[in-house]
mmCIF file of N, CA, C and O in Angstrom:
data_model
loop_
_atom_site.group_PDB
_atom_site.id
_atom_site.type_symbol
_atom_site.label_atom_id
_atom_site.label_comp_id
_atom_site.label_asym_id
_atom_site.label_seq_id
_atom_site.Cartn_x
_atom_site.Cartn_y
_atom_site.Cartn_z
ATOM 1 N N MET V 1186 71.006 -182.385 93.176
ATOM 2 C CA MET V 1186 71.615 -181.534 92.172
ATOM 3 C C MET V 1186 70.679 -181.445 90.969
ATOM 4 O O MET V 1186 70.096 -182.435 90.551
ATOM 5 N N THR V 1187 70.545 -180.234 90.436
ATOM 6 C CA THR V 1187 69.676 -180.068 89.279
ATOM 7 C C THR V 1187 70.392 -180.518 88.019
ATOM 8 O O THR V 1187 71.613 -180.512 87.936
ATOM 9 N N ARG V 1188 69.597 -180.884 87.080
ATOM 10 C CA ARG V 1188 70.135 -181.376 85.813
ATOM 11 C C ARG V 1188 70.633 -180.188 84.979
ATOM 12 O O ARG V 1188 69.960 -179.167 84.868
ATOM 13 N N PRO V 1189 71.823 -180.290 84.369
ATOM 14 C CA PRO V 1189 72.343 -179.200 83.536
ATOM 15 C C PRO V 1189 71.439 -178.947 82.332
ATOM 16 O O PRO V 1189 70.804 -179.862 81.808
ATOM 17 N N VAL V 1190 71.389 -177.708 81.909
ATOM 18 C CA VAL V 1190 70.600 -177.308 80.745
ATOM 19 C C VAL V 1190 71.569 -177.092 79.586
ATOM 20 O O VAL V 1190 72.505 -176.311 79.693
ATOM 21 N N PRO V 1191 71.339 -177.779 78.463
ATOM 22 C CA PRO V 1191 72.247 -177.599 77.334
ATOM 23 C C PRO V 1191 71.989 -176.264 76.623
ATOM 24 O O PRO V 1191 70.852 -175.824 76.492
ATOM 25 N N ILE V 1192 73.066 -175.634 76.206
ATOM 26 C CA ILE V 1192 73.004 -174.429 75.381
ATOM 27 C C ILE V 1192 73.820 -174.723 74.137
ATOM 28 O O ILE V 1192 74.958 -175.155 74.221
ATOM 29 N N GLN V 1193 73.226 -174.471 72.996
ATOM 30 C CA GLN V 1193 73.901 -174.797 71.743
ATOM 31 C C GLN V 1193 74.441 -173.526 71.102
ATOM 32 O O GLN V 1193 73.796 -172.480 71.103
ATOM 33 N N VAL V 1194 75.647 -173.622 70.574
ATOM 34 C CA VAL V 1194 76.256 -172.498 69.878
ATOM 35 C C VAL V 1194 77.006 -173.050 68.668
ATOM 36 O O VAL V 1194 77.577 -174.133 68.721
ATOM 37 N N TYR V 1195 76.985 -172.295 67.590
ATOM 38 C CA TYR V 1195 77.687 -172.711 66.384
ATOM 39 C C TYR V 1195 78.936 -171.848 66.222
ATOM 40 O O TYR V 1195 78.869 -170.627 66.333
ATOM 41 N N VAL V 1196 80.051 -172.509 65.995
ATOM 42 C CA VAL V 1196 81.315 -171.807 65.782
ATOM 43 C C VAL V 1196 82.001 -172.384 64.560
ATOM 44 O O VAL V 1196 81.669 -173.475 64.099
ATOM 45 N N SER V 1197 82.986 -171.664 64.080
ATOM 46 C CA SER V 1197 83.744 -172.147 62.927
ATOM 47 C C SER V 1197 84.599 -173.343 63.344
ATOM 48 O O SER V 1197 84.920 -173.509 64.525
ATOM 49 N N PRO V 1198 84.987 -174.173 62.382
ATOM 50 C CA PRO V 1198 85.860 -175.302 62.711
ATOM 51 C C PRO V 1198 87.165 -174.845 63.364
ATOM 52 O O PRO V 1198 87.679 -175.507 64.270
ATOM 53 N N GLU V 1199 87.681 -173.695 62.930
ATOM 54 C CA GLU V 1199 88.934 -173.183 63.502
ATOM 55 C C GLU V 1199 88.759 -172.825 64.983
ATOM 56 O O GLU V 1199 89.595 -173.156 65.823
ATOM 57 N N LEU V 1200 87.638 -172.153 65.294
ATOM 58 C CA LEU V 1200 87.398 -171.775 66.690
ATOM 59 C C LEU V 1200 87.144 -173.017 67.535
ATOM 60 O O LEU V 1200 87.641 -173.113 68.665
ATOM 61 N N ALA V 1201 86.426 -173.953 67.011
ATOM 62 C CA ALA V 1201 86.175 -175.203 67.744
ATOM 63 C C ALA V 1201 87.492 -175.899 68.074
ATOM 64 O O ALA V 1201 87.687 -176.391 69.195
ATOM 65 N N ASP V 1202 88.407 -175.913 67.126
ATOM 66 C CA ASP V 1202 89.711 -176.531 67.344
ATOM 67 C C ASP V 1202 90.483 -175.790 68.436
ATOM 68 O O ASP V 1202 91.077 -176.400 69.326
ATOM 69 N N ARG V 1203 90.455 -174.472 68.372
ATOM 70 C CA ARG V 1203 91.147 -173.662 69.389
ATOM 71 C C ARG V 1203 90.567 -173.920 70.777
ATOM 72 O O ARG V 1203 91.303 -174.063 71.757
ATOM 73 N N VAL V 1204 89.224 -173.972 70.865
ATOM 74 C CA VAL V 1204 88.565 -174.199 72.155
ATOM 75 C C VAL V 1204 88.968 -175.561 72.719
ATOM 76 O O VAL V 1204 89.310 -175.681 73.900
ATOM 77 N N ARG V 1205 88.955 -176.576 71.878
ATOM 78 C CA ARG V 1205 89.345 -177.921 72.338
ATOM 79 C C ARG V 1205 90.779 -177.939 72.867
ATOM 80 O O ARG V 1205 91.066 -178.533 73.896
ATOM 81 N N LYS V 1206 91.672 -177.261 72.148
ATOM 82 C CA LYS V 1206 93.083 -177.243 72.563
ATOM 83 C C LYS V 1206 93.275 -176.505 73.885
ATOM 84 O O LYS V 1206 94.023 -176.952 74.754
ATOM 85 N N VAL V 1207 92.589 -175.379 74.038
ATOM 86 C CA VAL V 1207 92.730 -174.615 75.283
ATOM 87 C C VAL V 1207 92.154 -175.404 76.451
ATOM 88 O O VAL V 1207 92.758 -175.472 77.527
ATOM 89 N N ALA V 1208 90.990 -176.008 76.257
ATOM 90 C CA ALA V 1208 90.388 -176.813 77.320
ATOM 91 C C ALA V 1208 91.321 -177.959 77.713
ATOM 92 O O ALA V 1208 91.513 -178.241 78.893
ATOM 93 N N GLU V 1209 91.911 -178.583 76.716
ATOM 94 C CA GLU V 1209 92.845 -179.685 76.979
ATOM 95 C C GLU V 1209 94.059 -179.198 77.765
ATOM 96 O O GLU V 1209 94.507 -179.864 78.699
ATOM 97 N N ARG V 1210 94.592 -178.037 77.417
ATOM 98 C CA ARG V 1210 95.744 -177.485 78.151
ATOM 99 C C ARG V 1210 95.408 -177.215 79.612
ATOM 100 O O ARG V 1210 96.277 -177.256 80.470
ATOM 101 N N HIS V 1211 94.132 -176.942 79.878
ATOM 102 C CA HIS V 1211 93.693 -176.693 81.255
ATOM 103 C C HIS V 1211 93.204 -177.975 81.934
ATOM 104 O O HIS V 1211 92.648 -177.925 83.035
ATOM 105 N N ASP V 1212 93.393 -179.105 81.274
ATOM 106 C CA ASP V 1212 92.923 -180.393 81.784
ATOM 107 C C ASP V 1212 91.437 -180.360 82.115
ATOM 108 O O ASP V 1212 91.003 -180.804 83.182
ATOM 109 N N MET V 1213 90.669 -179.777 81.195
ATOM 110 C CA MET V 1213 89.221 -179.664 81.389
ATOM 111 C C MET V 1213 88.515 -180.179 80.148
ATOM 112 O O MET V 1213 89.081 -180.184 79.056
ATOM 113 N N THR V 1214 87.271 -180.573 80.343
ATOM 114 C CA THR V 1214 86.445 -180.882 79.177
ATOM 115 C C THR V 1214 86.069 -179.548 78.532
ATOM 116 O O THR V 1214 86.127 -178.490 79.171
ATOM 117 N N VAL V 1215 85.664 -179.615 77.276
ATOM 118 C CA VAL V 1215 85.230 -178.404 76.586
ATOM 119 C C VAL V 1215 84.045 -177.794 77.327
ATOM 120 O O VAL V 1215 83.987 -176.583 77.540
ATOM 121 N N SER V 1216 83.107 -178.627 77.753
ATOM 122 C CA SER V 1216 81.932 -178.125 78.473
ATOM 123 C C SER V 1216 82.322 -177.415 79.764
ATOM 124 O O SER V 1216 81.823 -176.326 80.057
ATOM 125 N N ALA V 1217 83.208 -178.018 80.548
ATOM 126 C CA ALA V 1217 83.623 -177.407 81.811
ATOM 127 C C ALA V 1217 84.351 -176.091 81.566
ATOM 128 O O ALA V 1217 84.143 -175.104 82.275
ATOM 129 N N TRP V 1218 85.209 -176.078 80.553
ATOM 130 C CA TRP V 1218 85.963 -174.852 80.255
ATOM 131 C C TRP V 1218 85.019 -173.743 79.805
ATOM 132 O O TRP V 1218 85.121 -172.602 80.250
ATOM 133 N N LEU V 1219 84.075 -174.074 78.920
ATOM 134 C CA LEU V 1219 83.112 -173.076 78.457
ATOM 135 C C LEU V 1219 82.206 -172.600 79.597
ATOM 136 O O LEU V 1219 81.891 -171.410 79.690
ATOM 137 N N ARG V 1220 81.798 -173.510 80.488
ATOM 138 C CA ARG V 1220 80.996 -173.102 81.653
ATOM 139 C C ARG V 1220 81.755 -172.089 82.500
ATOM 140 O O ARG V 1220 81.200 -171.080 82.939
ATOM 141 N N SER V 1221 83.041 -172.351 82.701
ATOM 142 C CA SER V 1221 83.828 -171.423 83.527
ATOM 143 C C SER V 1221 83.944 -170.056 82.848
ATOM 144 O O SER V 1221 83.866 -169.019 83.510
ATOM 145 N N LEU V 1222 84.106 -170.063 81.518
ATOM 146 C CA LEU V 1222 84.169 -168.788 80.789
ATOM 147 C C LEU V 1222 82.853 -168.029 80.869
ATOM 148 O O LEU V 1222 82.836 -166.814 81.099
ATOM 149 N N LEU V 1223 81.754 -168.730 80.669
ATOM 150 C CA LEU V 1223 80.442 -168.088 80.708
ATOM 151 C C LEU V 1223 80.153 -167.524 82.104
ATOM 152 O O LEU V 1223 79.650 -166.405 82.240
ATOM 153 N N SER V 1224 80.480 -168.284 83.111
ATOM 154 C CA SER V 1224 80.258 -167.825 84.482
ATOM 155 C C SER V 1224 81.081 -166.578 84.784
ATOM 156 O O SER V 1224 80.580 -165.595 85.340
ATOM 157 N N ARG V 1225 82.338 -166.613 84.377
ATOM 158 C CA ARG V 1225 83.231 -165.461 84.597
ATOM 159 C C ARG V 1225 82.743 -164.230 83.827
ATOM 160 O O ARG V 1225 82.745 -163.115 84.349
ATOM 161 N N ALA V 1226 82.295 -164.436 82.598
ATOM 162 C CA ALA V 1226 81.805 -163.315 81.788
ATOM 163 C C ALA V 1226 80.571 -162.685 82.435
ATOM 164 O O ALA V 1226 80.442 -161.459 82.471
ATOM 165 N N CYS V 1227 79.683 -163.508 82.954
ATOM 166 C CA CYS V 1227 78.493 -162.976 83.636
ATOM 167 C C CYS V 1227 78.888 -162.223 84.903
ATOM 168 O O CYS V 1227 78.352 -161.142 85.184
ATOM 169 N N ASP V 1228 79.823 -162.772 85.668
ATOM 170 C CA ASP V 1228 80.289 -162.102 86.888
ATOM 171 C C ASP V 1228 80.944 -160.770 86.562
ATOM 172 O O ASP V 1228 80.713 -159.773 87.257
ATOM 173 N N GLU V 1229 81.751 -160.749 85.516
ATOM 174 C CA GLU V 1229 82.426 -159.507 85.130
ATOM 175 C C GLU V 1229 81.420 -158.456 84.672
ATOM 176 O O GLU V 1229 81.593 -157.275 84.943
ATOM 177 N N GLN V 1230 80.356 -158.880 83.989
ATOM 178 C CA GLN V 1230 79.319 -157.952 83.542
ATOM 179 C C GLN V 1230 78.640 -157.313 84.751
ATOM 180 O O GLN V 1230 78.420 -156.115 84.786
ATOM 181 N N GLU V 1231 78.318 -158.134 85.760
ATOM 182 C CA GLU V 1231 77.691 -157.606 86.972
ATOM 183 C C GLU V 1231 78.635 -156.656 87.692
ATOM 184 O O GLU V 1231 78.226 -155.606 88.182
ATOM 185 N N LEU V 1232 79.910 -157.005 87.747
ATOM 186 C CA LEU V 1232 80.898 -156.145 88.400
ATOM 187 C C LEU V 1232 81.046 -154.828 87.651
ATOM 188 O O LEU V 1232 81.139 -153.766 88.259
ATOM 189 N N ALA V 1233 81.021 -154.882 86.322
ATOM 190 C CA ALA V 1233 81.122 -153.658 85.516
ATOM 191 C C ALA V 1233 79.938 -152.737 85.794
ATOM 192 O O ALA V 1233 80.102 -151.520 85.891
ATOM 193 N N LEU V 1234 78.756 -153.301 85.931
ATOM 194 C CA LEU V 1234 77.579 -152.486 86.239
ATOM 195 C C LEU V 1234 77.712 -151.842 87.617
ATOM 196 O O LEU V 1234 77.354 -150.682 87.808
ATOM 197 N N GLN V 1235 78.245 -152.587 88.582
ATOM 198 C CA GLN V 1235 78.463 -152.032 89.917
ATOM 199 C C GLN V 1235 79.486 -150.896 89.867
ATOM 200 O O GLN V 1235 79.310 -149.876 90.514
ATOM 201 N N HIS V 1236 80.546 -151.085 89.081
ATOM 202 C CA HIS V 1236 81.561 -150.035 88.947
ATOM 203 C C HIS V 1236 80.975 -148.789 88.315
ATOM 204 O O HIS V 1236 81.253 -147.674 88.745
ATOM 205 N N ASP V 1237 80.158 -148.972 87.257
ATOM 206 C CA ASP V 1237 79.527 -147.823 86.608
ATOM 207 C C ASP V 1237 78.687 -147.035 87.598
ATOM 208 O O ASP V 1237 78.713 -145.809 87.619
ATOM 209 N N THR V 1238 77.923 -147.743 88.435
ATOM 210 C CA THR V 1238 77.089 -147.084 89.431
ATOM 211 C C THR V 1238 77.960 -146.341 90.445
ATOM 212 O O THR V 1238 77.681 -145.194 90.791
ATOM 213 N N SER V 1239 79.032 -146.971 90.899
ATOM 214 C CA SER V 1239 79.929 -146.331 91.862
ATOM 215 C C SER V 1239 80.599 -145.107 91.267
ATOM 216 O O SER V 1239 80.709 -144.069 91.923
ATOM 217 N N ILE V 1240 81.049 -145.219 90.035
ATOM 218 C CA ILE V 1240 81.719 -144.093 89.376
ATOM 219 C C ILE V 1240 80.751 -142.929 89.215
ATOM 220 O O ILE V 1240 81.108 -141.775 89.453
ATOM 221 N N THR V 1241 79.508 -143.219 88.851
ATOM 222 C CA THR V 1241 78.506 -142.159 88.714
ATOM 223 C C THR V 1241 78.278 -141.460 90.048
ATOM 224 O O THR V 1241 78.213 -140.228 90.111
ATOM 225 N N ARG V 1242 78.185 -142.222 91.125
ATOM 226 C CA ARG V 1242 78.000 -141.618 92.450
ATOM 227 C C ARG V 1242 79.194 -140.754 92.824
ATOM 228 O O ARG V 1242 79.035 -139.647 93.339
ATOM 229 N N ILE V 1243 80.395 -141.232 92.559
ATOM 230 C CA ILE V 1243 81.601 -140.465 92.874
ATOM 231 C C ILE V 1243 81.638 -139.180 92.055
ATOM 232 O O ILE V 1243 81.965 -138.110 92.575
ATOM 233 N N LEU V 1244 81.288 -139.270 90.773
ATOM 234 C CA LEU V 1244 81.269 -138.071 89.926
ATOM 235 C C LEU V 1244 80.276 -137.041 90.441
ATOM 236 O O LEU V 1244 80.568 -135.844 90.470
ATOM 237 N N ARG V 1245 79.095 -137.491 90.864
ATOM 238 C CA ARG V 1245 78.106 -136.561 91.412
ATOM 239 C C ARG V 1245 78.645 -135.860 92.657
ATOM 240 O O ARG V 1245 78.480 -134.653 92.824
ATOM 241 N N MET V 1246 79.291 -136.617 93.537
ATOM 242 C CA MET V 1246 79.864 -136.023 94.744
ATOM 243 C C MET V 1246 80.964 -135.027 94.398
ATOM 244 O O MET V 1246 81.078 -133.965 95.023
ATOM 245 N N MET V 1247 81.782 -135.364 93.400
ATOM 246 C CA MET V 1247 82.871 -134.472 93.003
ATOM 247 C C MET V 1247 82.339 -133.182 92.395
ATOM 248 O O MET V 1247 82.877 -132.104 92.659
ATOM 249 N N VAL V 1248 81.272 -133.283 91.607
ATOM 250 C CA VAL V 1248 80.681 -132.078 91.028
ATOM 251 C C VAL V 1248 80.132 -131.194 92.138
ATOM 252 O O VAL V 1248 80.334 -129.976 92.141
ATOM 253 N N PHE V 1249 79.453 -131.800 93.116
ATOM 254 C CA PHE V 1249 78.928 -131.023 94.232
ATOM 255 C C PHE V 1249 80.069 -130.328 94.985
ATOM 256 O O PHE V 1249 79.990 -129.136 95.294
ATOM 257 N N ALA V 1250 81.139 -131.071 95.261
ATOM 258 C CA ALA V 1250 82.286 -130.490 95.969
ATOM 259 C C ALA V 1250 82.913 -129.367 95.157
ATOM 260 O O ALA V 1250 83.260 -128.307 95.699
ATOM 261 N N ARG V 1251 83.053 -129.572 93.870
ATOM 262 C CA ARG V 1251 83.649 -128.556 92.995
ATOM 263 C C ARG V 1251 82.826 -127.274 93.009
ATOM 264 O O ARG V 1251 83.352 -126.172 93.146
ATOM 265 N N VAL V 1252 81.506 -127.422 92.858
ATOM 266 C CA VAL V 1252 80.628 -126.252 92.847
ATOM 267 C C VAL V 1252 80.675 -125.554 94.204
ATOM 268 O O VAL V 1252 80.760 -124.321 94.285
ATOM 269 N N GLY V 1253 80.652 -126.339 95.259
ATOM 270 C CA GLY V 1253 80.695 -125.755 96.604
ATOM 271 C C GLY V 1253 81.987 -125.000 96.867
ATOM 272 O O GLY V 1253 81.976 -123.867 97.366
ATOM 273 N N ILE V 1254 83.109 -125.610 96.524
ATOM 274 C CA ILE V 1254 84.405 -124.963 96.748
ATOM 275 C C ILE V 1254 84.539 -123.715 95.890
ATOM 276 O O ILE V 1254 84.997 -122.668 96.359
ATOM 277 N N ASP V 1255 84.102 -123.806 94.641
ATOM 278 C CA ASP V 1255 84.183 -122.642 93.763
ATOM 279 C C ASP V 1255 83.314 -121.507 94.309
ATOM 280 O O ASP V 1255 83.713 -120.345 94.293
ATOM 281 N N GLY V 1256 82.142 -121.849 94.824
ATOM 282 C CA GLY V 1256 81.273 -120.835 95.426
ATOM 283 C C GLY V 1256 81.907 -120.189 96.639
ATOM 284 O O GLY V 1256 81.835 -118.964 96.825
ATOM 285 N N LEU V 1257 82.528 -121.002 97.477
ATOM 286 C CA LEU V 1257 83.200 -120.449 98.662
ATOM 287 C C LEU V 1257 84.367 -119.548 98.262
ATOM 288 O O LEU V 1257 84.578 -118.483 98.851
ATOM 289 N N LEU V 1258 85.134 -119.985 97.245
ATOM 290 C CA LEU V 1258 86.249 -119.153 96.787
ATOM 291 C C LEU V 1258 85.753 -117.841 96.177
ATOM 292 O O LEU V 1258 86.348 -116.792 96.391
ATOM 293 N N ALA V 1259 84.664 -117.915 95.411
ATOM 294 C CA ALA V 1259 84.126 -116.709 94.771
ATOM 295 C C ALA V 1259 83.610 -115.716 95.804
ATOM 296 O O ALA V 1259 83.697 -114.498 95.606
ATOM 297 N N GLY V 1260 83.092 -116.210 96.918
ATOM 298 C CA GLY V 1260 82.551 -115.329 97.944
ATOM 299 C C GLY V 1260 83.534 -114.962 99.039
ATOM 300 O O GLY V 1260 83.161 -114.301 100.011
ATOM 301 N N HIS V 1261 84.778 -115.397 98.903
ATOM 302 C CA HIS V 1261 85.782 -115.137 99.946
ATOM 303 C C HIS V 1261 86.112 -113.648 100.014
ATOM 304 O O HIS V 1261 86.029 -112.923 99.017
ATOM 305 N N ALA V 1262 86.496 -113.200 101.211
ATOM 306 C CA ALA V 1262 86.827 -111.782 101.419
ATOM 307 C C ALA V 1262 88.015 -111.340 100.566
ATOM 308 O O ALA V 1262 88.093 -110.183 100.157
ATOM 309 N N ASP V 1263 88.942 -112.268 100.279
ATOM 310 C CA ASP V 1263 90.090 -111.946 99.421
ATOM 311 C C ASP V 1263 89.700 -112.254 97.975
ATOM 312 O O ASP V 1263 89.624 -113.415 97.580
ATOM 313 N N PRO V 1264 89.424 -111.220 97.154
ATOM 314 C CA PRO V 1264 88.951 -111.462 95.792
ATOM 315 C C PRO V 1264 89.988 -112.120 94.888
ATOM 316 O O PRO V 1264 89.645 -112.652 93.825
ATOM 317 N N THR V 1265 91.245 -112.153 95.280
ATOM 318 C CA THR V 1265 92.284 -112.766 94.446
ATOM 319 C C THR V 1265 92.496 -114.241 94.770
ATOM 320 O O THR V 1265 93.188 -114.941 94.042
ATOM 321 N N LEU V 1266 91.916 -114.715 95.861
ATOM 322 C CA LEU V 1266 92.159 -116.087 96.319
ATOM 323 C C LEU V 1266 91.734 -117.120 95.270
ATOM 324 O O LEU V 1266 92.479 -118.056 94.974
ATOM 325 N N ARG V 1267 90.568 -116.944 94.690
ATOM 326 C CA ARG V 1267 90.062 -117.904 93.703
ATOM 327 C C ARG V 1267 91.014 -118.035 92.526
ATOM 328 O O ARG V 1267 91.382 -119.148 92.116
ATOM 329 N N ASP V 1268 91.478 -116.925 91.965
ATOM 330 C CA ASP V 1268 92.408 -116.975 90.834
ATOM 331 C C ASP V 1268 93.741 -117.598 91.240
ATOM 332 O O ASP V 1268 94.332 -118.359 90.478
ATOM 333 N N ARG V 1269 94.209 -117.298 92.436
ATOM 334 C CA ARG V 1269 95.472 -117.890 92.894
ATOM 335 C C ARG V 1269 95.342 -119.407 93.048
ATOM 336 O O ARG V 1269 96.255 -120.148 92.685
ATOM 337 N N ILE V 1270 94.219 -119.853 93.566
ATOM 338 C CA ILE V 1270 93.990 -121.294 93.726
ATOM 339 C C ILE V 1270 94.004 -121.983 92.365
ATOM 340 O O ILE V 1270 94.624 -123.028 92.187
ATOM 341 N N TYR V 1271 93.325 -121.397 91.377
ATOM 342 C CA TYR V 1271 93.297 -121.989 90.039
ATOM 343 C C TYR V 1271 94.690 -122.009 89.398
ATOM 344 O O TYR V 1271 95.045 -122.946 88.688
ATOM 345 N N LYS V 1272 95.500 -120.987 89.652
ATOM 346 C CA LYS V 1272 96.865 -120.978 89.107
ATOM 347 C C LYS V 1272 97.694 -122.098 89.715
ATOM 348 O O LYS V 1272 98.435 -122.791 89.014
ATOM 349 N N VAL V 1273 97.580 -122.279 91.010
ATOM 350 C CA VAL V 1273 98.305 -123.368 91.677
ATOM 351 C C VAL V 1273 97.806 -124.719 91.147
ATOM 352 O O VAL V 1273 98.600 -125.625 90.874
ATOM 353 N N TYR V 1274 96.503 -124.838 90.979
ATOM 354 C CA TYR V 1274 95.921 -126.063 90.440
ATOM 355 C C TYR V 1274 96.506 -126.382 89.059
ATOM 356 O O TYR V 1274 96.936 -127.509 88.791
ATOM 357 N N ARG V 1275 96.543 -125.383 88.175
ATOM 358 C CA ARG V 1275 97.096 -125.598 86.830
ATOM 359 C C ARG V 1275 98.568 -125.997 86.888
ATOM 360 O O ARG V 1275 99.007 -126.889 86.157
ATOM 361 N N ARG V 1276 99.329 -125.356 87.761
ATOM 362 C CA ARG V 1276 100.758 -125.700 87.893
ATOM 363 C C ARG V 1276 100.926 -127.138 88.368
ATOM 364 O O ARG V 1276 101.759 -127.879 87.868
ATOM 365 N N GLN V 1277 100.137 -127.529 89.357
ATOM 366 C CA GLN V 1277 100.267 -128.889 89.881
ATOM 367 C C GLN V 1277 99.818 -129.927 88.857
ATOM 368 O O GLN V 1277 100.425 -130.997 88.759
ATOM 369 N N CYS V 1278 98.782 -129.615 88.097
ATOM 370 C CA CYS V 1278 98.366 -130.533 87.024
ATOM 371 C C CYS V 1278 99.478 -130.671 85.985
ATOM 372 O O CYS V 1278 99.795 -131.777 85.548
ATOM 373 N N ALA V 1279 100.059 -129.550 85.601
ATOM 374 C CA ALA V 1279 101.142 -129.574 84.612
ATOM 375 C C ALA V 1279 102.339 -130.360 85.141
ATOM 376 O O ALA V 1279 102.985 -131.105 84.399
ATOM 377 N N ALA V 1280 102.624 -130.221 86.434
ATOM 378 C CA ALA V 1280 103.774 -130.912 87.029
ATOM 379 C C ALA V 1280 103.621 -132.436 86.963
ATOM 380 O O ALA V 1280 104.616 -133.149 86.875
ATOM 381 N N ILE V 1281 102.389 -132.916 86.998
ATOM 382 C CA ILE V 1281 102.190 -134.369 86.922
ATOM 383 C C ILE V 1281 101.705 -134.816 85.550
ATOM 384 O O ILE V 1281 101.330 -135.969 85.357
ATOM 385 N N GLY V 1282 101.709 -133.898 84.578
ATOM 386 C CA GLY V 1282 101.401 -134.244 83.206
ATOM 387 C C GLY V 1282 99.929 -134.289 82.861
ATOM 388 O O GLY V 1282 99.537 -134.946 81.898
ATOM 389 N N LEU V 1283 99.090 -133.601 83.635
ATOM 390 C CA LEU V 1283 97.655 -133.569 83.344
ATOM 391 C C LEU V 1283 97.248 -132.205 82.813
ATOM 392 O O LEU V 1283 97.815 -131.188 83.198
ATOM 393 N N THR V 1284 96.240 -132.211 81.962
ATOM 394 C CA THR V 1284 95.687 -130.935 81.515
ATOM 395 C C THR V 1284 94.720 -130.442 82.584
ATOM 396 O O THR V 1284 94.203 -131.225 83.371
ATOM 397 N N SER V 1285 94.475 -129.173 82.614
ATOM 398 C CA SER V 1285 93.551 -128.610 83.603
ATOM 399 C C SER V 1285 92.471 -127.824 82.889
ATOM 400 O O SER V 1285 92.390 -126.616 83.000
ATOM 401 N N THR V 1286 91.639 -128.533 82.144
ATOM 402 C CA THR V 1286 90.586 -127.876 81.382
ATOM 403 C C THR V 1286 89.397 -127.556 82.271
ATOM 404 O O THR V 1286 89.233 -128.121 83.349
ATOM 405 N N ALA V 1287 88.540 -126.681 81.796
ATOM 406 C CA ALA V 1287 87.359 -126.295 82.558
ATOM 407 C C ALA V 1287 86.450 -127.488 82.835
ATOM 408 O O ALA V 1287 85.828 -127.572 83.881
ATOM 409 N N THR V 1288 86.388 -128.430 81.904
ATOM 410 C CA THR V 1288 85.519 -129.584 82.087
ATOM 411 C C THR V 1288 86.070 -130.546 83.139
ATOM 412 O O THR V 1288 85.369 -131.438 83.585
ATOM 413 N N GLU V 1289 87.315 -130.373 83.531
ATOM 414 C CA GLU V 1289 87.922 -131.284 84.512
ATOM 415 C C GLU V 1289 88.301 -130.549 85.792
ATOM 416 O O GLU V 1289 89.181 -130.985 86.520
ATOM 417 N N GLY V 1290 87.655 -129.430 86.072
ATOM 418 C CA GLY V 1290 87.875 -128.780 87.351
ATOM 419 C C GLY V 1290 88.669 -127.502 87.268
ATOM 420 O O GLY V 1290 88.775 -126.780 88.256
ATOM 421 N N GLY V 1291 89.247 -127.193 86.144
ATOM 422 C CA GLY V 1291 89.999 -125.952 85.995
ATOM 423 C C GLY V 1291 89.139 -124.861 85.392
ATOM 424 O O GLY V 1291 87.915 -124.985 85.315
ATOM 425 N N ARG V 1292 89.773 -123.804 84.979
ATOM 426 C CA ARG V 1292 89.047 -122.740 84.288
ATOM 427 C C ARG V 1292 89.738 -122.517 82.957
ATOM 428 O O ARG V 1292 90.923 -122.734 82.817
ATOM 429 N N ASP V 1293 88.969 -122.065 81.969
ATOM 430 C CA ASP V 1293 89.516 -121.875 80.624
ATOM 431 C C ASP V 1293 90.576 -120.792 80.568
ATOM 432 O O ASP V 1293 91.568 -120.918 79.880
ATOM 433 N N GLU V 1294 90.373 -119.707 81.277
ATOM 434 C CA GLU V 1294 91.310 -118.603 81.175
ATOM 435 C C GLU V 1294 92.602 -118.923 81.916
ATOM 436 O O GLU V 1294 92.613 -119.633 82.881
ATOM 437 N N ALA V 1295 93.699 -118.385 81.433
ATOM 438 C CA ALA V 1295 95.017 -118.680 82.023
ATOM 439 C C ALA V 1295 95.336 -117.752 83.161
ATOM 440 O O ALA V 1295 94.781 -116.765 83.407
#
């Protein structure tokens, strides 16, 4: 087993007291409790970065799908189909309490 590396941090007396009490409630030493917090914080940071990457990929796919569907609707033989689809979209968004702005997949005009 490798030897632990000390990390020093300065906190106010009030925070130090709170940390000691919380560690005690968890039946842990202050060092063990702080190690668990630091480890969890690092894990959560890595998970947040993974989520950001996943969300960006999903957004890119959604934009591609939106542009593709809008293009297909615009080129459809029935010139009214695109407007009818957007009207249904706005109604369904309103029914569930969402706005249907142009930036979120709708169109500005009513």
